[in-house]
Short mmCIF file of C-alpha atoms in Angstrom, two decimals:
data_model
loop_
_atom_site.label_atom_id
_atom_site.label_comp_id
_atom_site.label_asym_id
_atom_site.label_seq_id
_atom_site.Cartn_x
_atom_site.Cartn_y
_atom_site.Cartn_z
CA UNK O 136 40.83 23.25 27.36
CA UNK O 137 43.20 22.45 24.64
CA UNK O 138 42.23 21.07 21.14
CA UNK O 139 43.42 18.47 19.79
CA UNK O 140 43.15 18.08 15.81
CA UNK O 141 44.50 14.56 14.92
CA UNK O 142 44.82 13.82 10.81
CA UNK O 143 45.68 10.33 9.09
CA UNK O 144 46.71 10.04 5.72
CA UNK O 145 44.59 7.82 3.19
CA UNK O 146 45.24 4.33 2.34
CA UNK O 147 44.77 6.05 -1.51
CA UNK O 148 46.69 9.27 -2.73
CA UNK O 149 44.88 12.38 -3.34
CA UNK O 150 42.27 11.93 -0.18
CA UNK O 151 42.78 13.40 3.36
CA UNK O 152 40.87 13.09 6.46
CA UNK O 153 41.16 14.95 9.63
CA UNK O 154 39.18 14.31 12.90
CA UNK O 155 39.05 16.74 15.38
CA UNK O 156 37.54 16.34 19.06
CA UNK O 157 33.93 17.76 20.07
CA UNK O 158 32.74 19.67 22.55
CA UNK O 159 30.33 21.20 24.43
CA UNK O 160 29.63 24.63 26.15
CA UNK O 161 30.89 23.90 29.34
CA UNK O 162 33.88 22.00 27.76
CA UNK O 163 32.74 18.32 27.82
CA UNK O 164 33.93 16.21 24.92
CA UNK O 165 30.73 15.01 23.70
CA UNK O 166 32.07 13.67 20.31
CA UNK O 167 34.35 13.80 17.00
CA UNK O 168 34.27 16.03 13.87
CA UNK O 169 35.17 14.52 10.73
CA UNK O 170 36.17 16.09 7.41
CA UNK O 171 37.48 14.05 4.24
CA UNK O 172 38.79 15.99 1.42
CA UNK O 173 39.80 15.14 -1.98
CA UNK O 174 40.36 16.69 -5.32
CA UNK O 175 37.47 16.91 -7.26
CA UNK O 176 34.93 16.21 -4.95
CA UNK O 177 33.15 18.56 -2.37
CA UNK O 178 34.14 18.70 1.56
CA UNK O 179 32.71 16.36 3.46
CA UNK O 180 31.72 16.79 7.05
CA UNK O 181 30.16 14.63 9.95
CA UNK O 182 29.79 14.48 13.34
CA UNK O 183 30.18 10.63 15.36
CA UNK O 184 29.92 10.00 18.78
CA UNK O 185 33.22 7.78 18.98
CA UNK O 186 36.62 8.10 17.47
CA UNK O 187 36.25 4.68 16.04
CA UNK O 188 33.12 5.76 14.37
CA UNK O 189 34.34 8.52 12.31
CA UNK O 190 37.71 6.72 11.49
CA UNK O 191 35.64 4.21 10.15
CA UNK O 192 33.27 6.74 8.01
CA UNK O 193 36.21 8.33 6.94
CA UNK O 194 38.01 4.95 5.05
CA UNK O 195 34.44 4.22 3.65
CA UNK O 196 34.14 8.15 2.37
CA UNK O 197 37.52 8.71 0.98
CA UNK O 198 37.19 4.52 -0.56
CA UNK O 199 34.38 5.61 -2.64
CA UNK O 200 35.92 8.71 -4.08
CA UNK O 201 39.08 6.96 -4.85
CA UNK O 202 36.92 4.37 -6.63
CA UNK O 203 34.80 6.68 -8.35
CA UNK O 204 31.72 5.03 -6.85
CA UNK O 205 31.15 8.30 -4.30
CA UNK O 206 27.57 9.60 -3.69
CA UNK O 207 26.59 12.93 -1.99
CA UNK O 208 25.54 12.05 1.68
CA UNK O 209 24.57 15.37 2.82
CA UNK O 210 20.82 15.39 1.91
CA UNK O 211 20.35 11.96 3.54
CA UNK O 212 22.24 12.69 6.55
CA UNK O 213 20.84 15.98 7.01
CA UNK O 214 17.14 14.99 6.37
CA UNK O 215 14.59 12.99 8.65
CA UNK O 216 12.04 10.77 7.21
CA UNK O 217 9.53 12.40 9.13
CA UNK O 218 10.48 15.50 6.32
CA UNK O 219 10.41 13.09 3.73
CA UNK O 220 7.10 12.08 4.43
CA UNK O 221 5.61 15.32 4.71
CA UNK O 222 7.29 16.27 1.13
CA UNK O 223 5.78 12.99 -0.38
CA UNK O 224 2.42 13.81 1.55
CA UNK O 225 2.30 17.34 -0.21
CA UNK O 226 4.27 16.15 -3.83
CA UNK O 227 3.62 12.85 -4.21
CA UNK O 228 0.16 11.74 -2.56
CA UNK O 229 -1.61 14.02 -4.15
CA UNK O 230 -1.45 12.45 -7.60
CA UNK O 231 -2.34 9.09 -6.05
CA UNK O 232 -5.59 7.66 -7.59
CA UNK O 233 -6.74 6.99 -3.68
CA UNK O 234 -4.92 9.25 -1.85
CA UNK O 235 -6.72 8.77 1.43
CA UNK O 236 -5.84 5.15 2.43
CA UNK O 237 -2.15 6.07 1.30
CA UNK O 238 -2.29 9.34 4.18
CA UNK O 239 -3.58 7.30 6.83
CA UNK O 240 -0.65 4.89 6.33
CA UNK O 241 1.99 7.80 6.53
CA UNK O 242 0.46 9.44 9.39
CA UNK O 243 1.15 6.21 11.23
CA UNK O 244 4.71 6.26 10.10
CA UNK O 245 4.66 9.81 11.35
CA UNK O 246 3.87 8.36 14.23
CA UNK O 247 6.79 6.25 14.81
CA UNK O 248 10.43 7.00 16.38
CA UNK O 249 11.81 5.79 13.16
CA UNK O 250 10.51 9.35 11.75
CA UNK O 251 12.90 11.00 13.50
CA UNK O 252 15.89 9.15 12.28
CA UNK O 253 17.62 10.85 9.43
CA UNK O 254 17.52 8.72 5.89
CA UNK O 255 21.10 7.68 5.79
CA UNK O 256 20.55 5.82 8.66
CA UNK O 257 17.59 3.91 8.16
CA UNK O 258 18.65 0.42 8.20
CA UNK O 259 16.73 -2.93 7.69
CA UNK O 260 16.71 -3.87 11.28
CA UNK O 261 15.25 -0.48 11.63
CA UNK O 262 12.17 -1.31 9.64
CA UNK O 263 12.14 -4.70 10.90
CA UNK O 264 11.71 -3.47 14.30
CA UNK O 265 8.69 -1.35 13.47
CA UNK O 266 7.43 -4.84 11.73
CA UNK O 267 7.63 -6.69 14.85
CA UNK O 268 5.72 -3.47 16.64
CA UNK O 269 2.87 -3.88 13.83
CA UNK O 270 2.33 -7.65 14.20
CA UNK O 271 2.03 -6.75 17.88
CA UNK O 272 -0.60 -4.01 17.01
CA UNK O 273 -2.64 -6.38 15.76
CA UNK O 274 -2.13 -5.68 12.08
CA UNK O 275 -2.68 -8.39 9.51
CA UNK O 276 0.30 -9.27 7.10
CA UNK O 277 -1.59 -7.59 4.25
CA UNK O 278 -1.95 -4.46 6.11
CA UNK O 279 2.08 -4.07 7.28
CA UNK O 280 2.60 -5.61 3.44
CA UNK O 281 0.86 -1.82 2.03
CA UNK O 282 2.46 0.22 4.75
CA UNK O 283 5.54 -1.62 3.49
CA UNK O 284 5.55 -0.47 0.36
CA UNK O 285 4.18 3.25 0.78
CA UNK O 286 7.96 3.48 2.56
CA UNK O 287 9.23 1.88 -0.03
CA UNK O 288 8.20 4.33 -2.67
CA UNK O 289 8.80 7.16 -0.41
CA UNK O 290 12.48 5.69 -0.35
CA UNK O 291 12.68 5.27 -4.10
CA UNK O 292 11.15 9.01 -4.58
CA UNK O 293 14.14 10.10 -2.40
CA UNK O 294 17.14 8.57 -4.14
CA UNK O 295 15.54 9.31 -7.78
CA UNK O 296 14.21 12.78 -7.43
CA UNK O 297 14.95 14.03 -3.75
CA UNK O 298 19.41 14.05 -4.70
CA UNK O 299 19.71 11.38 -2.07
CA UNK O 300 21.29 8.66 -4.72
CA UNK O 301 23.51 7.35 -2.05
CA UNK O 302 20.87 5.99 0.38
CA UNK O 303 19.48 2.32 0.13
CA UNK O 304 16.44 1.49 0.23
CA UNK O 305 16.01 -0.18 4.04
CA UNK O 306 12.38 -2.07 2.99
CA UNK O 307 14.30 -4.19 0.46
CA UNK O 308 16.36 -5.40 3.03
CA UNK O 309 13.51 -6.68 5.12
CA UNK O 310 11.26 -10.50 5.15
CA UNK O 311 7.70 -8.89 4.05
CA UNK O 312 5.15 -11.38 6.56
CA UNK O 313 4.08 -13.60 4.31
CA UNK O 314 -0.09 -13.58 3.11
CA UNK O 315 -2.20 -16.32 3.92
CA UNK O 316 -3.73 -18.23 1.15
CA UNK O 317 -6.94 -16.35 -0.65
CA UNK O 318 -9.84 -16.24 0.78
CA UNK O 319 -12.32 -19.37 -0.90
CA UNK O 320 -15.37 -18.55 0.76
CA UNK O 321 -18.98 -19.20 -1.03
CA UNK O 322 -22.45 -18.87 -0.44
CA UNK O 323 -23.09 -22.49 0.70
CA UNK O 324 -26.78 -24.12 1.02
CA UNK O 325 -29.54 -21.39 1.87
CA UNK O 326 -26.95 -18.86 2.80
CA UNK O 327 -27.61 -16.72 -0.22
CA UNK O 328 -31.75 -17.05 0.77
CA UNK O 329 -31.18 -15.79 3.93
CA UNK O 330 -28.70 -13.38 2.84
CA UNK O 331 -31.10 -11.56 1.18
CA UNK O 332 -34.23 -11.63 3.38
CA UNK O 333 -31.73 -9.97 5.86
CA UNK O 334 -31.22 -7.30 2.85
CA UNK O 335 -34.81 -6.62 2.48
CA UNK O 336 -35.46 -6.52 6.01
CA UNK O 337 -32.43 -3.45 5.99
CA UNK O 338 -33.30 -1.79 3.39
CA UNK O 339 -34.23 -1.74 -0.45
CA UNK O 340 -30.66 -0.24 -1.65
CA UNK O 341 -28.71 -2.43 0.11
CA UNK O 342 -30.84 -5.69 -1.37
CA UNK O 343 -30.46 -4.21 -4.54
CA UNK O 344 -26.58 -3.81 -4.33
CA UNK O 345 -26.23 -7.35 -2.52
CA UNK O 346 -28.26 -8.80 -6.06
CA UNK O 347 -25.92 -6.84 -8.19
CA UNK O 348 -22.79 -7.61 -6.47
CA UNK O 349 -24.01 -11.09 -7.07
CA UNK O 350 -24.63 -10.97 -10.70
CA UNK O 351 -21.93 -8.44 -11.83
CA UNK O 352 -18.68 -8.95 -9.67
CA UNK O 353 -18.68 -5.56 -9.47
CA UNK O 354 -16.38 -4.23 -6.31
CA UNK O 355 -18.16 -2.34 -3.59
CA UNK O 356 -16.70 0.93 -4.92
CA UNK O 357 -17.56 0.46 -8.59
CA UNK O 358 -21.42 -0.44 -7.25
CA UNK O 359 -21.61 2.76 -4.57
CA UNK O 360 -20.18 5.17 -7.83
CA UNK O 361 -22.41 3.80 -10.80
CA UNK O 362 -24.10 6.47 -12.27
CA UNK O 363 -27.47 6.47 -14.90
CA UNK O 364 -25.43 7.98 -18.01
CA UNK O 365 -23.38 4.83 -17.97
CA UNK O 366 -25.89 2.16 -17.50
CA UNK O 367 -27.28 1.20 -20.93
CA UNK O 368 -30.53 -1.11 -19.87
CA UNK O 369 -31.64 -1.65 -23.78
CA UNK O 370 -27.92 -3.00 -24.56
CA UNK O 371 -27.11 -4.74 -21.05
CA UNK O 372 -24.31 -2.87 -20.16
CA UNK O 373 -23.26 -0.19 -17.45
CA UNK O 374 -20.05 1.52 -18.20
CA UNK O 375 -17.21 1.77 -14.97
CA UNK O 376 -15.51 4.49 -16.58
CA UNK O 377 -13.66 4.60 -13.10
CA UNK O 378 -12.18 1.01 -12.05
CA UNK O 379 -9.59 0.34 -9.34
CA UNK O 380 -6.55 -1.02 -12.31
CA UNK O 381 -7.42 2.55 -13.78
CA UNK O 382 -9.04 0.92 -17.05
CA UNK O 383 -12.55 1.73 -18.56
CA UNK O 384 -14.85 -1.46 -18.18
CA UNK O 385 -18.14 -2.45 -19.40
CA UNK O 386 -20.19 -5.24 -17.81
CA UNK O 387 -22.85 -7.20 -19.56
CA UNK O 388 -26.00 -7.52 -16.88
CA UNK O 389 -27.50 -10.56 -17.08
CA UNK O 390 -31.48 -10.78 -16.66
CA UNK O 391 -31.25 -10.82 -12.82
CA UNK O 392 -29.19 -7.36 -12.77
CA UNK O 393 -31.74 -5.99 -15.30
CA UNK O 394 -34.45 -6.32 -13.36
CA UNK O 395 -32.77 -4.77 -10.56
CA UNK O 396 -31.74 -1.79 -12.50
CA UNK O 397 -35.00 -1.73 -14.11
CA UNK O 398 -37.23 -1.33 -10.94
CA UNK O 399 -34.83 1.63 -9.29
CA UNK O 400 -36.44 5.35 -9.68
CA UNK O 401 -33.66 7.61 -11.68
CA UNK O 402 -32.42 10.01 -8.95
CA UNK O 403 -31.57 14.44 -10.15
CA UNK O 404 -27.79 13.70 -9.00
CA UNK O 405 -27.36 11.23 -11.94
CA UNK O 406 -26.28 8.33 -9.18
CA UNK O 407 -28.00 4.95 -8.79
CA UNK O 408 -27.56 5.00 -5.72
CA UNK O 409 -27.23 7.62 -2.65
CA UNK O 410 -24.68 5.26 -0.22
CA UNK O 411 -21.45 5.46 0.53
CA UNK O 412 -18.89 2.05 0.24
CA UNK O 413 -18.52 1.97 4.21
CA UNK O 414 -22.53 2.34 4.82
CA UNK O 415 -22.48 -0.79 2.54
CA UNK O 416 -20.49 -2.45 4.77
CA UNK O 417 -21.78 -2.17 7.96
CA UNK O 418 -25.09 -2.56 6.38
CA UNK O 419 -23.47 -5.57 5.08
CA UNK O 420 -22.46 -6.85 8.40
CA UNK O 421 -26.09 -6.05 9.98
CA UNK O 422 -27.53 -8.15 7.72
CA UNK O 423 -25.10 -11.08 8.12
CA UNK O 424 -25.86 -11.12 11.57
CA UNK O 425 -29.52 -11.06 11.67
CA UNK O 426 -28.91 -13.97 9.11
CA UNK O 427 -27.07 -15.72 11.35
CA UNK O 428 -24.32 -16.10 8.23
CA UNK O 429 -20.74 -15.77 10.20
CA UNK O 430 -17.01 -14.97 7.97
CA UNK O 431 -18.57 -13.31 5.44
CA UNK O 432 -17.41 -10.46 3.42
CA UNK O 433 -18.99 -8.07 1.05
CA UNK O 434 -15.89 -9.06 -1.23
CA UNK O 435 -16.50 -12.32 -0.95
CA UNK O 436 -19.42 -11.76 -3.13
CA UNK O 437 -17.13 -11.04 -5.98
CA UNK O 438 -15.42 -14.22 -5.45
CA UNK O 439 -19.04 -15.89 -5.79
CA UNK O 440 -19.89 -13.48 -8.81
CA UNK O 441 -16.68 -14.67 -10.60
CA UNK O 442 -16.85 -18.69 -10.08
CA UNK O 443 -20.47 -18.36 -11.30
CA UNK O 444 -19.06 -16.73 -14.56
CA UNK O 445 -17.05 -20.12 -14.90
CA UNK O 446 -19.45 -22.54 -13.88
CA UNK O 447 -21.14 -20.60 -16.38
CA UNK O 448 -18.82 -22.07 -19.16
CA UNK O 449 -17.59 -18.93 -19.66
CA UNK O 450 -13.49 -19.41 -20.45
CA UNK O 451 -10.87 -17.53 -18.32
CA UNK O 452 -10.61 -14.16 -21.74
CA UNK O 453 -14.39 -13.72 -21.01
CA UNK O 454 -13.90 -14.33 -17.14
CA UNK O 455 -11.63 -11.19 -17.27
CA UNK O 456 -13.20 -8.90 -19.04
CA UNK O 457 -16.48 -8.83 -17.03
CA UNK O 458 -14.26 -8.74 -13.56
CA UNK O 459 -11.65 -6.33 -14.83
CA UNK O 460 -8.89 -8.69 -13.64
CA UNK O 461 -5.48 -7.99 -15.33
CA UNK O 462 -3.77 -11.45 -15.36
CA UNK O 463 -5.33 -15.06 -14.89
CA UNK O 464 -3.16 -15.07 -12.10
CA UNK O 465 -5.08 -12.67 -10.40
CA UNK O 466 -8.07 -14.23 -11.69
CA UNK O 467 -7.37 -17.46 -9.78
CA UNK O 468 -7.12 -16.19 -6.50
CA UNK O 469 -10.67 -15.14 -6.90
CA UNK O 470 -11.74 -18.20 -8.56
CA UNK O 471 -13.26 -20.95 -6.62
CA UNK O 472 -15.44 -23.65 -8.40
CA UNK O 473 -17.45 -25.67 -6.36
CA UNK O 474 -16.37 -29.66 -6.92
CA UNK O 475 -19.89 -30.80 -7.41
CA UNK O 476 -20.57 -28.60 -10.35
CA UNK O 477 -17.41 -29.34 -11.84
CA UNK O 478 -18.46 -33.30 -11.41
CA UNK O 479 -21.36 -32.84 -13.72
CA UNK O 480 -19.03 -31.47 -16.32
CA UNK O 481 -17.39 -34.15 -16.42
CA UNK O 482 -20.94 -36.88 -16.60
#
């Protein structure tokens, strides 16, 4: 069979592109080859499955050169995110504060046909496809929201450090679902009674980290890691020298989370206590059920810690500084006073 080689002049002097027919083993033409070169700028070479593809490659290519806007293509169009992902599982993850949760979120995208796509051609559409697949999953907005942005940091990683500067980033592109409003849910009438009867009936530890959850606004993970060397009964305070924003904090313990700490044995380890955050929460949810207590959340208990601190007349500064939240932004959307208490503020 005969080959054909078919060249076109640029629309700007200095750049040339030639396209050249495709084709198989047994002769079929399965494609077009397309080269663009210019003075000053390396070969470039790609492969389309149309001739009105490549033409149209070409005039972006050898536009971009002219213009002096050109970026090297070759790493992006020769690499597939699934690669990408397993570089940023083995560079990038591992340096992560809380590397697990971040994994099981790029397995998933492993997962995926998307990973098999090579970056350059990652579009929006692409992404919001694999959005509409999520919702259908089941997965909340917050949930596609972090797997959302672990792509888009894998995506910034790429065109920053990886020598793929000409690739966009496809999740910026995208409508991220949109969160409901924050949780506002309190310990109403003998809830917080029957809470913890339910907690004794469990187990001591887990009445004892219910109390403190209660009086501290401690998270679940700051509780399950506190450890004797930082707990200063005489002074009232116990030391997270290990916090989620990545910030020492100290917490005052008020006489209720004093007694607590008081009556616990001190264990060899060091630890306060020998749980793990999930047994907490399915101890949690035991408890709720044998108290009959339905949509509550072991974090909601930090919402109730934190609008006690205010019906407390502590002031938002004070607020912060016990709950280790970085703006009062943040500090609202945990913040939910109860209207009757606020009432007898006012007389």
């Amino acid at each position: 069979m005969q080959h054909t080689k078919v060249s076109f002049g640029s629309l700007w002097r200095g750049a040339m592109a030639s396209i050249t027919p495709s084709y198989d083993r047994e002769g079929e033409h399965i494609g077009w080859k397309v080269s663009v070169r210019k003075k000053g700028f390396p070969s470039q070479y790609q492969t389309f499955r149309t001739r009105k593809e490549a033409e149209a490659w070409a005039v972006i290519i050898e536009s971009e050169m002219t213009r002096g806007v050109w970026r090297d293509r070759s790493e992006s169009e020769s690499t597939t995110l699934k690669e990408c992902i397993e570089r940023y599982l083995s560079e990038v993850t591992p340096h992560k504060k809380n590397q697990h949760p971040e994994e099981l979120k790029l397995q998933q995208w492993l997962r995926r046909p998307i990973s098999k796509r090579f970056m350059a051609s990652i579009r929006g559409k692409d992404v919001a496809d694999v959005i509409k697949d999520m919702e259908s999953e089941g997965k909340s907005k917050n949930t596609i929201r972090l797997h959302l942005a672990v792509l888009s940091h894998l995506f910034k990683v790429a065109k920053t450090e990886w020598g793929m500067e000409a690739i966009s980033n496809p999740c910026e592109a995208v409508r991220k679902p949109r969160l409901p409003q924050g949780r506002d849910r309190r310990l109403v009438d003998n809830e917080e009674t029957r809470l913890l009867d339910a907690c004794r009936d469990e187990n001591p530890d887990i009445l004892y980290i219910v109390r403190i959850a209660i009086e501290t606004a401690m998270r679940r993970s700051e509780i399950c890691g506190l450890q004797w060397e930082n707990v200063n009964l005489a002074r009232r305070v116990a030391m997270l020298p290990d916090t989620k924003n990545g910030t020492v904090r100290r917490v005052p313990l008020s006489s209720d989370a004093l007694e607590v700490l008081s009556a616990l044995p001190r264990r060899i380890d060091g630890l306060v206590w020998d749980v793990n955050a999930d047994t907490v929460t399915r101890a949690f949810k035991r408890c709720c059920k044998r108290a009959g207590i339905e949509d509550l959340r072991f974090h909601d208990l930090r919402h109730e810690a934190t609008s006690r601190l205010f019906e407390k007349g502590l002031n938002p500064m004070q607020v912060a500084a016990i709950t280790g939240h970085k703006t009062l932004q943040m500090l609202k959307r945990y913040t939910h006073l109860k209207a009757e208490d606020l009432a007898k503020l006012l007389g």
